[in-house]
Amino acid sequence: MYGTSKAEITRSKEKIISLKREHNYFIIAHNYVDTDVQDIADYVGDSLQMALKAADSDAEKVLVASIKIMGESAKLLNPDKKVLMVHPYADCRLANLNNVEELRELKRKHPAAEVVCYVNSAAELRAESTITCTSANCVKIVQAIPEDKQIIFIPDSNIGKWVEYQTGRKLIMLDSNCYVHHQISFVEANQTKAQFPDFSLLVHPECRLEVCKLADEVLSTSQMINYVNEHDKVILGTETGLYDQLRKRYPQKLLVPLSSRMVCEDMKLISLDMVAKALAEEQYEINLDGETGKKSLSSLQRMWEILG
Ligand code: CIZ
Ligand code: SF4
């Protein structure tokens, strides 16, 4: 937290811990939020890991220190718990680039297609899909679909292009991507790689295809964490919250962010002050309408069936 003293941050954290106990909340935080917020969480991880951990916990109330689409995932897997968001408007810009009507139009044009949707999408969009995928399993999911089946892949066309490259399959896509990852050009990535020749370059598949091809590994955030557990010299090509988390955990390792501009503005709206406010006021509760919840859950279950 910029412009806030260490003592103030400590006080804020203590206040949150006491509010959390008083109101009996299980707090989940995403890898991309500010590390001070990660510090007060009961669990830090990627969107699906967070939702599953909350489901495993005994707590009846869950506070999601992340953006709206991840709150929806948490509610989806915790239908009987009260699920609160920290911020009323923080959401994923990628997830909101496409509306449900655009997808329905695509489905009308390709009625026999399987619709694969990235987990980080609005619940309404996922409800229109037949299989959910994550950044870690997108290639595997597409490979499991019979060759003769058309595939609509939404919403991130960079992940889609990476999947096409890996599988040799042609995907039907919309032109949308994540501004945080898409802004990194091949030239910039190549310069950083040249500057640190004996480092491994890890990038998220939301990066451009030419950047993915340049990288040593194309990984989800949880896969990047596992990689850094085992390696000492790494360039991290994803949102800087993950770099901050790993730098704090491994001060002795040589870690470099691919770019300090890889900042998701909505993730950074999740501040300690907002966490304290949400707990004190017990808002903003997130609810999923029954039909949307049912359909997006069945899309997620198809993913688990395919993965076995
Ligand atoms: O799924 C997530 O939480 C995100 C944003 C990316 C990833 O690869 O973990
Ligand atoms: Fe969405 Fe990109 Fe932010 Fe992730 S980093 S939450 S995909 S805008």
PDB file of C-alpha atoms in Angstrom, residues 8-306:
ATOM      1  CA  GLU A   8      -0.713   1.676   9.834  1.00  0.00           C
ATOM      2  CA  ILE A   9      -0.564  -1.466   7.687  1.00  0.00           C
ATOM      3  CA  THR A  10       0.055  -3.610  10.785  1.00  0.00           C
ATOM      4  CA  ARG A  11      -2.890  -1.952  12.579  1.00  0.00           C
ATOM      5  CA  SER A  12      -5.081  -2.527   9.556  1.00  0.00           C
ATOM      6  CA  LYS A  13      -4.112  -6.207   9.413  1.00  0.00           C
ATOM      7  CA  GLU A  14      -4.805  -6.647  13.149  1.00  0.00           C
ATOM      8  CA  LYS A  15      -8.201  -5.022  12.755  1.00  0.00           C
ATOM      9  CA  ILE A  16      -9.059  -7.362   9.877  1.00  0.00           C
ATOM     10  CA  ILE A  17      -7.966 -10.466  11.804  1.00  0.00           C
ATOM     11  CA  SER A  18     -10.149  -9.472  14.734  1.00  0.00           C
ATOM     12  CA  LEU A  19     -13.165  -8.665  12.484  1.00  0.00           C
ATOM     13  CA  LYS A  20     -12.638 -11.959  10.673  1.00  0.00           C
ATOM     14  CA  ARG A  21     -12.788 -13.875  13.971  1.00  0.00           C
ATOM     15  CA  GLU A  22     -15.705 -11.855  15.277  1.00  0.00           C
ATOM     16  CA  HIS A  23     -17.806 -12.503  12.146  1.00  0.00           C
ATOM     17  CA  ASN A  24     -16.353 -15.965  11.453  1.00  0.00           C
ATOM     18  CA  TYR A  25     -15.205 -15.471   7.844  1.00  0.00           C
ATOM     19  CA  PHE A  26     -12.843 -17.600   5.768  1.00  0.00           C
ATOM     20  CA  ILE A  27     -10.855 -15.191   3.592  1.00  0.00           C
ATOM     21  CA  ILE A  28      -9.595 -16.228   0.175  1.00  0.00           C
ATOM     22  CA  ALA A  29      -7.265 -13.969  -1.825  1.00  0.00           C
ATOM     23  CA  HIS A  30      -6.074 -14.168  -5.396  1.00  0.00           C
ATOM     24  CA  ASN A  31      -2.396 -14.391  -6.426  1.00  0.00           C
ATOM     25  CA  TYR A  32      -2.735 -10.987  -8.149  1.00  0.00           C
ATOM     26  CA  VAL A  33      -3.948  -8.854  -5.216  1.00  0.00           C
ATOM     27  CA  ASP A  34      -1.652  -6.678  -3.119  1.00  0.00           C
ATOM     28  CA  THR A  35       0.607  -8.836  -0.893  1.00  0.00           C
ATOM     29  CA  ASP A  36      -0.620  -7.018   2.246  1.00  0.00           C
ATOM     30  CA  VAL A  37      -4.076  -8.357   1.411  1.00  0.00           C
ATOM     31  CA  GLN A  38      -2.626 -11.806   0.652  1.00  0.00           C
ATOM     32  CA  ASP A  39      -1.080 -11.714   4.166  1.00  0.00           C
ATOM     33  CA  ILE A  40      -4.462 -11.596   5.953  1.00  0.00           C
ATOM     34  CA  ALA A  41      -6.023 -14.367   3.868  1.00  0.00           C
ATOM     35  CA  ASP A  42      -6.648 -17.920   5.059  1.00  0.00           C
ATOM     36  CA  TYR A  43      -5.780 -19.088   1.576  1.00  0.00           C
ATOM     37  CA  VAL A  44      -4.087 -17.495  -1.452  1.00  0.00           C
ATOM     38  CA  GLY A  45      -4.306 -19.099  -4.878  1.00  0.00           C
ATOM     39  CA  ASP A  46      -5.834 -19.064  -8.342  1.00  0.00           C
ATOM     40  CA  SER A  47      -9.540 -18.641  -8.924  1.00  0.00           C
ATOM     41  CA  LEU A  48     -10.566 -22.284  -8.814  1.00  0.00           C
ATOM     42  CA  GLN A  49      -8.189 -23.258  -6.006  1.00  0.00           C
ATOM     43  CA  MET A  50      -9.609 -20.426  -3.862  1.00  0.00           C
ATOM     44  CA  ALA A  51     -13.214 -21.482  -4.464  1.00  0.00           C
ATOM     45  CA  LEU A  52     -12.433 -25.135  -3.694  1.00  0.00           C
ATOM     46  CA  LYS A  53     -10.520 -24.267  -0.499  1.00  0.00           C
ATOM     47  CA  ALA A  54     -13.460 -22.203   0.734  1.00  0.00           C
ATOM     48  CA  ALA A  55     -15.752 -25.171   0.027  1.00  0.00           C
ATOM     49  CA  ASP A  56     -13.460 -27.393   2.134  1.00  0.00           C
ATOM     50  CA  SER A  57     -13.515 -25.011   5.089  1.00  0.00           C
ATOM     51  CA  ASP A  58     -16.017 -25.240   7.966  1.00  0.00           C
ATOM     52  CA  ALA A  59     -16.704 -21.507   7.887  1.00  0.00           C
ATOM     53  CA  GLU A  60     -20.228 -20.547   6.877  1.00  0.00           C
ATOM     54  CA  LYS A  61     -19.106 -17.204   5.503  1.00  0.00           C
ATOM     55  CA  VAL A  62     -16.485 -16.505   2.850  1.00  0.00           C
ATOM     56  CA  LEU A  63     -14.866 -13.201   1.939  1.00  0.00           C
ATOM     57  CA  VAL A  64     -13.386 -13.125  -1.559  1.00  0.00           C
ATOM     58  CA  ALA A  65     -10.432 -10.735  -1.783  1.00  0.00           C
ATOM     59  CA  SER A  66     -10.525 -10.600  -5.556  1.00  0.00           C
ATOM     60  CA  ILE A  67     -12.660  -9.480  -8.460  1.00  0.00           C
ATOM     61  CA  LYS A  68     -16.322 -10.215  -9.203  1.00  0.00           C
ATOM     62  CA  ILE A  69     -15.922 -13.171 -11.592  1.00  0.00           C
ATOM     63  CA  MET A  70     -13.871 -14.973  -8.939  1.00  0.00           C
ATOM     64  CA  GLY A  71     -16.557 -14.169  -6.361  1.00  0.00           C
ATOM     65  CA  GLU A  72     -19.023 -15.850  -8.715  1.00  0.00           C
ATOM     66  CA  SER A  73     -16.803 -18.942  -8.894  1.00  0.00           C
ATOM     67  CA  ALA A  74     -16.609 -18.993  -5.101  1.00  0.00           C
ATOM     68  CA  LYS A  75     -20.406 -18.742  -4.827  1.00  0.00           C
ATOM     69  CA  LEU A  76     -20.826 -21.440  -7.452  1.00  0.00           C
ATOM     70  CA  LEU A  77     -18.851 -23.928  -5.359  1.00  0.00           C
ATOM     71  CA  ASN A  78     -20.192 -22.634  -2.030  1.00  0.00           C
ATOM     72  CA  PRO A  79     -23.912 -22.257  -2.712  1.00  0.00           C
ATOM     73  CA  ASP A  80     -24.935 -22.638   0.936  1.00  0.00           C
ATOM     74  CA  LYS A  81     -22.370 -20.206   2.323  1.00  0.00           C
ATOM     75  CA  LYS A  82     -22.679 -16.463   2.501  1.00  0.00           C
ATOM     76  CA  VAL A  83     -20.110 -15.132   0.021  1.00  0.00           C
ATOM     77  CA  LEU A  84     -18.965 -11.526   0.190  1.00  0.00           C
ATOM     78  CA  MET A  85     -16.980  -9.481  -2.308  1.00  0.00           C
ATOM     79  CA  VAL A  86     -14.520  -6.874  -1.043  1.00  0.00           C
ATOM     80  CA  HIS A  87     -15.311  -4.289  -3.692  1.00  0.00           C
ATOM     81  CA  PRO A  88     -18.655  -3.623  -5.393  1.00  0.00           C
ATOM     82  CA  TYR A  89     -17.265  -2.923  -8.892  1.00  0.00           C
ATOM     83  CA  ALA A  90     -13.816  -4.555  -9.182  1.00  0.00           C
ATOM     84  CA  ASP A  91     -14.062  -7.017 -12.032  1.00  0.00           C
ATOM     85  CA  CYS A  92     -12.091  -8.547 -14.892  1.00  0.00           C
ATOM     86  CA  ARG A  93     -12.047  -6.343 -17.993  1.00  0.00           C
ATOM     87  CA  LEU A  94     -11.375  -9.335 -20.224  1.00  0.00           C
ATOM     88  CA  ALA A  95     -14.369 -11.160 -18.772  1.00  0.00           C
ATOM     89  CA  ASN A  96     -16.594  -8.217 -19.624  1.00  0.00           C
ATOM     90  CA  LEU A  97     -15.405  -7.636 -23.176  1.00  0.00           C
ATOM     91  CA  ASN A  98     -17.895 -10.119 -24.620  1.00  0.00           C
ATOM     92  CA  ASN A  99     -21.541 -10.227 -23.813  1.00  0.00           C
ATOM     93  CA  VAL A 100     -23.780 -13.247 -23.766  1.00  0.00           C
ATOM     94  CA  GLU A 101     -25.549 -12.150 -26.964  1.00  0.00           C
ATOM     95  CA  GLU A 102     -22.272 -12.258 -28.935  1.00  0.00           C
ATOM     96  CA  LEU A 103     -21.687 -15.804 -27.789  1.00  0.00           C
ATOM     97  CA  ARG A 104     -25.261 -16.846 -28.559  1.00  0.00           C
ATOM     98  CA  GLU A 105     -24.811 -15.452 -32.065  1.00  0.00           C
ATOM     99  CA  LEU A 106     -21.665 -17.548 -32.495  1.00  0.00           C
ATOM    100  CA  LYS A 107     -23.525 -20.613 -31.233  1.00  0.00           C
ATOM    101  CA  ARG A 108     -26.339 -20.001 -33.729  1.00  0.00           C
ATOM    102  CA  LYS A 109     -23.757 -19.949 -36.530  1.00  0.00           C
ATOM    103  CA  HIS A 110     -22.076 -23.134 -35.254  1.00  0.00           C
ATOM    104  CA  PRO A 111     -24.871 -25.095 -33.555  1.00  0.00           C
ATOM    105  CA  ALA A 112     -22.903 -28.357 -33.281  1.00  0.00           C
ATOM    106  CA  ALA A 113     -19.824 -26.778 -31.718  1.00  0.00           C
ATOM    107  CA  GLU A 114     -18.506 -27.569 -28.268  1.00  0.00           C
ATOM    108  CA  VAL A 115     -18.194 -24.276 -26.361  1.00  0.00           C
ATOM    109  CA  VAL A 116     -15.048 -24.097 -24.226  1.00  0.00           C
ATOM    110  CA  CYS A 117     -14.965 -21.158 -21.819  1.00  0.00           C
ATOM    111  CA  TYR A 118     -12.034 -19.960 -19.703  1.00  0.00           C
ATOM    112  CA  VAL A 119     -12.897 -20.138 -15.993  1.00  0.00           C
ATOM    113  CA  ASN A 120     -12.139 -16.430 -15.617  1.00  0.00           C
ATOM    114  CA  SER A 121     -15.324 -15.334 -17.318  1.00  0.00           C
ATOM    115  CA  ALA A 122     -18.617 -13.931 -16.148  1.00  0.00           C
ATOM    116  CA  ALA A 123     -20.920 -16.659 -14.803  1.00  0.00           C
ATOM    117  CA  GLU A 124     -23.513 -15.785 -17.471  1.00  0.00           C
ATOM    118  CA  LEU A 125     -20.982 -16.498 -20.216  1.00  0.00           C
ATOM    119  CA  ARG A 126     -19.864 -19.736 -18.590  1.00  0.00           C
ATOM    120  CA  ALA A 127     -23.491 -20.778 -18.325  1.00  0.00           C
ATOM    121  CA  GLU A 128     -23.645 -20.642 -22.138  1.00  0.00           C
ATOM    122  CA  SER A 129     -20.608 -22.919 -22.465  1.00  0.00           C
ATOM    123  CA  THR A 130     -20.417 -26.707 -22.486  1.00  0.00           C
ATOM    124  CA  ILE A 131     -16.940 -27.129 -20.944  1.00  0.00           C
ATOM    125  CA  THR A 132     -14.979 -24.824 -18.640  1.00  0.00           C
ATOM    126  CA  CYS A 133     -11.180 -24.766 -18.806  1.00  0.00           C
ATOM    127  CA  THR A 134      -8.406 -23.108 -16.834  1.00  0.00           C
ATOM    128  CA  SER A 135      -5.119 -21.650 -18.050  1.00  0.00           C
ATOM    129  CA  ALA A 136      -3.432 -24.803 -16.732  1.00  0.00           C
ATOM    130  CA  ASN A 137      -5.638 -27.346 -18.527  1.00  0.00           C
ATOM    131  CA  CYS A 138      -6.870 -25.530 -21.679  1.00  0.00           C
ATOM    132  CA  VAL A 139      -4.630 -27.573 -24.019  1.00  0.00           C
ATOM    133  CA  LYS A 140      -5.650 -30.880 -22.415  1.00  0.00           C
ATOM    134  CA  ILE A 141      -9.353 -30.032 -22.568  1.00  0.00           C
ATOM    135  CA  VAL A 142      -9.236 -29.169 -26.281  1.00  0.00           C
ATOM    136  CA  GLN A 143      -7.160 -32.288 -27.025  1.00  0.00           C
ATOM    137  CA  ALA A 144      -9.873 -34.395 -25.384  1.00  0.00           C
ATOM    138  CA  ILE A 145     -12.571 -33.140 -27.776  1.00  0.00           C
ATOM    139  CA  PRO A 146     -13.098 -35.410 -30.830  1.00  0.00           C
ATOM    140  CA  GLU A 147     -11.254 -34.181 -33.961  1.00  0.00           C
ATOM    141  CA  ASP A 148     -14.421 -33.806 -36.012  1.00  0.00           C
ATOM    142  CA  LYS A 149     -16.107 -31.521 -33.495  1.00  0.00           C
ATOM    143  CA  GLN A 150     -16.000 -27.749 -34.024  1.00  0.00           C
ATOM    144  CA  ILE A 151     -14.880 -25.766 -30.980  1.00  0.00           C
ATOM    145  CA  ILE A 152     -15.860 -22.256 -29.954  1.00  0.00           C
ATOM    146  CA  PHE A 153     -13.227 -20.975 -27.520  1.00  0.00           C
ATOM    147  CA  ILE A 154     -13.919 -17.880 -25.407  1.00  0.00           C
ATOM    148  CA  PRO A 155     -13.133 -15.270 -24.222  1.00  0.00           C
ATOM    149  CA  ASP A 156      -9.339 -14.901 -24.444  1.00  0.00           C
ATOM    150  CA  SER A 157      -8.082 -15.200 -28.017  1.00  0.00           C
ATOM    151  CA  ASN A 158      -4.449 -15.283 -26.870  1.00  0.00           C
ATOM    152  CA  ILE A 159      -5.096 -18.425 -24.832  1.00  0.00           C
ATOM    153  CA  GLY A 160      -7.049 -19.688 -27.826  1.00  0.00           C
ATOM    154  CA  LYS A 161      -4.119 -19.073 -30.190  1.00  0.00           C
ATOM    155  CA  TRP A 162      -1.754 -20.841 -27.788  1.00  0.00           C
ATOM    156  CA  VAL A 163      -4.136 -23.818 -27.688  1.00  0.00           C
ATOM    157  CA  GLU A 164      -4.339 -23.818 -31.512  1.00  0.00           C
ATOM    158  CA  TYR A 165      -0.543 -23.795 -31.693  1.00  0.00           C
ATOM    159  CA  GLN A 166      -0.218 -26.640 -29.184  1.00  0.00           C
ATOM    160  CA  THR A 167      -2.980 -28.849 -30.557  1.00  0.00           C
ATOM    161  CA  GLY A 168      -3.022 -28.080 -34.287  1.00  0.00           C
ATOM    162  CA  ARG A 169      -6.797 -27.548 -33.963  1.00  0.00           C
ATOM    163  CA  LYS A 170      -8.675 -24.581 -35.418  1.00  0.00           C
ATOM    164  CA  LEU A 171     -10.791 -22.750 -32.867  1.00  0.00           C
ATOM    165  CA  ILE A 172     -13.682 -20.358 -33.432  1.00  0.00           C
ATOM    166  CA  MET A 173     -12.929 -17.274 -31.345  1.00  0.00           C
ATOM    167  CA  LEU A 174     -13.945 -13.725 -30.558  1.00  0.00           C
ATOM    168  CA  ASP A 175     -11.396 -10.928 -30.709  1.00  0.00           C
ATOM    169  CA  SER A 176     -10.818 -10.301 -27.002  1.00  0.00           C
ATOM    170  CA  ASN A 177      -7.852 -10.483 -24.684  1.00  0.00           C
ATOM    171  CA  CYS A 178      -6.505  -9.332 -21.331  1.00  0.00           C
ATOM    172  CA  TYR A 179      -4.961  -5.842 -21.509  1.00  0.00           C
ATOM    173  CA  VAL A 180      -2.486  -6.665 -18.722  1.00  0.00           C
ATOM    174  CA  HIS A 181      -0.880  -9.538 -20.635  1.00  0.00           C
ATOM    175  CA  HIS A 182      -1.573  -8.469 -24.225  1.00  0.00           C
ATOM    176  CA  GLN A 183       0.401  -5.206 -23.862  1.00  0.00           C
ATOM    177  CA  ILE A 184       3.719  -7.105 -23.747  1.00  0.00           C
ATOM    178  CA  SER A 185       5.227  -7.165 -27.215  1.00  0.00           C
ATOM    179  CA  PHE A 186       7.665  -9.715 -28.617  1.00  0.00           C
ATOM    180  CA  VAL A 187      10.366  -7.002 -28.731  1.00  0.00           C
ATOM    181  CA  GLU A 188       9.950  -6.132 -25.055  1.00  0.00           C
ATOM    182  CA  ALA A 189       9.902  -9.777 -23.954  1.00  0.00           C
ATOM    183  CA  ASN A 190      12.933 -10.528 -26.121  1.00  0.00           C
ATOM    184  CA  GLN A 191      14.873  -7.596 -24.645  1.00  0.00           C
ATOM    185  CA  THR A 192      14.214  -8.769 -21.083  1.00  0.00           C
ATOM    186  CA  LYS A 193      15.161 -12.328 -22.005  1.00  0.00           C
ATOM    187  CA  ALA A 194      18.418 -11.054 -23.557  1.00  0.00           C
ATOM    188  CA  GLN A 195      19.144  -8.998 -20.438  1.00  0.00           C
ATOM    189  CA  PHE A 196      18.841 -12.108 -18.223  1.00  0.00           C
ATOM    190  CA  PRO A 197      20.173 -14.895 -20.465  1.00  0.00           C
ATOM    191  CA  ASP A 198      20.437 -17.606 -17.806  1.00  0.00           C
ATOM    192  CA  PHE A 199      16.967 -16.976 -16.356  1.00  0.00           C
ATOM    193  CA  SER A 200      13.876 -18.974 -17.345  1.00  0.00           C
ATOM    194  CA  LEU A 201      11.165 -16.886 -18.933  1.00  0.00           C
ATOM    195  CA  LEU A 202       7.718 -17.965 -17.733  1.00  0.00           C
ATOM    196  CA  VAL A 203       4.672 -16.408 -19.323  1.00  0.00           C
ATOM    197  CA  HIS A 204       0.955 -16.767 -18.831  1.00  0.00           C
ATOM    198  CA  PRO A 205      -0.996 -17.995 -21.886  1.00  0.00           C
ATOM    199  CA  GLU A 206      -2.942 -14.705 -21.822  1.00  0.00           C
ATOM    200  CA  CYS A 207       0.219 -13.223 -23.414  1.00  0.00           C
ATOM    201  CA  ARG A 208       0.480 -12.876 -27.210  1.00  0.00           C
ATOM    202  CA  LEU A 209       1.327 -16.053 -29.121  1.00  0.00           C
ATOM    203  CA  GLU A 210       4.721 -14.689 -30.246  1.00  0.00           C
ATOM    204  CA  VAL A 211       5.603 -14.004 -26.583  1.00  0.00           C
ATOM    205  CA  CYS A 212       4.428 -17.493 -25.575  1.00  0.00           C
ATOM    206  CA  LYS A 213       6.596 -19.023 -28.309  1.00  0.00           C
ATOM    207  CA  LEU A 214       9.602 -17.101 -27.007  1.00  0.00           C
ATOM    208  CA  ALA A 215       9.097 -18.257 -23.417  1.00  0.00           C
ATOM    209  CA  ASP A 216      10.744 -21.263 -21.793  1.00  0.00           C
ATOM    210  CA  GLU A 217       7.428 -22.236 -20.192  1.00  0.00           C
ATOM    211  CA  VAL A 218       3.818 -21.142 -20.677  1.00  0.00           C
ATOM    212  CA  LEU A 219       2.141 -21.613 -17.302  1.00  0.00           C
ATOM    213  CA  SER A 220      -0.843 -20.728 -15.114  1.00  0.00           C
ATOM    214  CA  THR A 221      -0.156 -18.811 -11.903  1.00  0.00           C
ATOM    215  CA  SER A 222      -0.211 -21.939  -9.740  1.00  0.00           C
ATOM    216  CA  GLN A 223       2.165 -23.692 -12.156  1.00  0.00           C
ATOM    217  CA  MET A 224       4.486 -20.640 -11.974  1.00  0.00           C
ATOM    218  CA  ILE A 225       4.514 -20.897  -8.166  1.00  0.00           C
ATOM    219  CA  ASN A 226       5.491 -24.577  -8.417  1.00  0.00           C
ATOM    220  CA  TYR A 227       8.204 -23.713 -10.934  1.00  0.00           C
ATOM    221  CA  VAL A 228       9.714 -21.026  -8.691  1.00  0.00           C
ATOM    222  CA  ASN A 229       9.710 -23.508  -5.772  1.00  0.00           C
ATOM    223  CA  GLU A 230      12.228 -25.513  -7.803  1.00  0.00           C
ATOM    224  CA  HIS A 231      14.236 -22.813  -9.634  1.00  0.00           C
ATOM    225  CA  ASP A 232      16.286 -19.789  -8.567  1.00  0.00           C
ATOM    226  CA  LYS A 233      16.468 -17.500 -11.618  1.00  0.00           C
ATOM    227  CA  VAL A 234      13.120 -16.723 -13.132  1.00  0.00           C
ATOM    228  CA  ILE A 235      11.430 -13.963 -15.162  1.00  0.00           C
ATOM    229  CA  LEU A 236       7.715 -13.839 -14.350  1.00  0.00           C
ATOM    230  CA  GLY A 237       5.445 -12.893 -17.218  1.00  0.00           C
ATOM    231  CA  THR A 238       2.162 -12.311 -15.462  1.00  0.00           C
ATOM    232  CA  GLU A 239       0.437  -9.798 -13.189  1.00  0.00           C
ATOM    233  CA  THR A 240       2.925  -8.283 -10.736  1.00  0.00           C
ATOM    234  CA  GLY A 241       1.003  -9.479  -7.644  1.00  0.00           C
ATOM    235  CA  LEU A 242       2.431 -12.941  -8.260  1.00  0.00           C
ATOM    236  CA  TYR A 243       5.959 -11.566  -8.550  1.00  0.00           C
ATOM    237  CA  ASP A 244       5.466  -9.602  -5.279  1.00  0.00           C
ATOM    238  CA  GLN A 245       4.184 -12.742  -3.528  1.00  0.00           C
ATOM    239  CA  LEU A 246       7.140 -14.870  -4.657  1.00  0.00           C
ATOM    240  CA  ARG A 247       9.741 -12.196  -3.964  1.00  0.00           C
ATOM    241  CA  LYS A 248       8.413 -11.959  -0.412  1.00  0.00           C
ATOM    242  CA  ARG A 249       8.434 -15.740   0.002  1.00  0.00           C
ATOM    243  CA  TYR A 250      11.877 -16.263  -1.555  1.00  0.00           C
ATOM    244  CA  PRO A 251      14.014 -13.160  -0.883  1.00  0.00           C
ATOM    245  CA  GLN A 252      17.156 -15.165  -1.737  1.00  0.00           C
ATOM    246  CA  LYS A 253      16.004 -16.123  -5.266  1.00  0.00           C
ATOM    247  CA  LEU A 254      16.653 -14.000  -8.335  1.00  0.00           C
ATOM    248  CA  LEU A 255      13.213 -13.114  -9.640  1.00  0.00           C
ATOM    249  CA  VAL A 256      12.406 -10.488 -12.250  1.00  0.00           C
ATOM    250  CA  PRO A 257       9.017  -9.230 -13.426  1.00  0.00           C
ATOM    251  CA  LEU A 258       8.716  -9.380 -17.225  1.00  0.00           C
ATOM    252  CA  SER A 259       7.316  -5.857 -16.981  1.00  0.00           C
ATOM    253  CA  SER A 260       6.383  -3.640 -14.053  1.00  0.00           C
ATOM    254  CA  ARG A 261       3.463  -2.443 -16.220  1.00  0.00           C
ATOM    255  CA  MET A 262       1.694  -5.804 -15.860  1.00  0.00           C
ATOM    256  CA  VAL A 263      -0.687  -4.441 -13.254  1.00  0.00           C
ATOM    257  CA  CYS A 264      -4.370  -5.362 -13.197  1.00  0.00           C
ATOM    258  CA  GLU A 265      -6.056  -2.183 -12.004  1.00  0.00           C
ATOM    259  CA  ASP A 266      -9.164  -3.956 -10.771  1.00  0.00           C
ATOM    260  CA  MET A 267      -7.156  -6.427  -8.680  1.00  0.00           C
ATOM    261  CA  LYS A 268      -5.431  -3.457  -7.054  1.00  0.00           C
ATOM    262  CA  LEU A 269      -8.789  -2.037  -5.922  1.00  0.00           C
ATOM    263  CA  ILE A 270      -8.798  -4.810  -3.314  1.00  0.00           C
ATOM    264  CA  SER A 271      -7.120  -2.873  -0.504  1.00  0.00           C
ATOM    265  CA  LEU A 272      -6.779  -3.606   3.221  1.00  0.00           C
ATOM    266  CA  ASP A 273      -9.179  -0.733   3.930  1.00  0.00           C
ATOM    267  CA  MET A 274     -11.785  -2.226   1.615  1.00  0.00           C
ATOM    268  CA  VAL A 275     -11.334  -5.659   3.221  1.00  0.00           C
ATOM    269  CA  ALA A 276     -11.893  -4.150   6.690  1.00  0.00           C
ATOM    270  CA  LYS A 277     -14.956  -2.255   5.458  1.00  0.00           C
ATOM    271  CA  ALA A 278     -16.469  -5.331   3.821  1.00  0.00           C
ATOM    272  CA  LEU A 279     -16.037  -7.370   7.022  1.00  0.00           C
ATOM    273  CA  ALA A 280     -17.362  -4.617   9.291  1.00  0.00           C
ATOM    274  CA  GLU A 281     -20.430  -3.989   7.116  1.00  0.00           C
ATOM    275  CA  GLU A 282     -20.791  -7.614   5.942  1.00  0.00           C
ATOM    276  CA  GLN A 283     -21.237  -6.575   2.360  1.00  0.00           C
ATOM    277  CA  TYR A 284     -21.054  -6.939  -0.688  1.00  0.00           C
ATOM    278  CA  GLU A 285     -22.885 -10.234  -0.819  1.00  0.00           C
ATOM    279  CA  ILE A 286     -22.771 -12.077  -4.130  1.00  0.00           C
ATOM    280  CA  ASN A 287     -25.592 -14.280  -5.365  1.00  0.00           C
ATOM    281  CA  LEU A 288     -25.964 -16.303  -8.543  1.00  0.00           C
ATOM    282  CA  ASP A 289     -29.316 -16.828 -10.107  1.00  0.00           C
ATOM    283  CA  GLY A 290     -30.329 -20.504  -9.983  1.00  0.00           C
ATOM    284  CA  GLU A 291     -30.317 -21.208 -13.716  1.00  0.00           C
ATOM    285  CA  THR A 292     -26.932 -19.488 -14.290  1.00  0.00           C
ATOM    286  CA  GLY A 293     -25.466 -21.380 -11.353  1.00  0.00           C
ATOM    287  CA  LYS A 294     -26.809 -24.736 -12.555  1.00  0.00           C
ATOM    288  CA  LYS A 295     -25.559 -24.321 -16.118  1.00  0.00           C
ATOM    289  CA  SER A 296     -22.103 -22.984 -15.199  1.00  0.00           C
ATOM    290  CA  LEU A 297     -21.677 -25.779 -12.673  1.00  0.00           C
ATOM    291  CA  SER A 298     -22.476 -28.397 -15.302  1.00  0.00           C
ATOM    292  CA  SER A 299     -19.847 -26.816 -17.612  1.00  0.00           C
ATOM    293  CA  LEU A 300     -17.311 -27.037 -14.776  1.00  0.00           C
ATOM    294  CA  GLN A 301     -18.275 -30.639 -14.070  1.00  0.00           C
ATOM    295  CA  ARG A 302     -17.602 -31.540 -17.730  1.00  0.00           C
ATOM    296  CA  MET A 303     -14.069 -30.177 -17.217  1.00  0.00           C
ATOM    297  CA  TRP A 304     -13.541 -32.424 -14.179  1.00  0.00           C
ATOM    298  CA  GLU A 305     -14.997 -35.433 -16.023  1.00  0.00           C
ATOM    299  CA  ILE A 306     -12.539 -34.909 -18.893  1.00  0.00           C
TER     300      ILE A 306
END
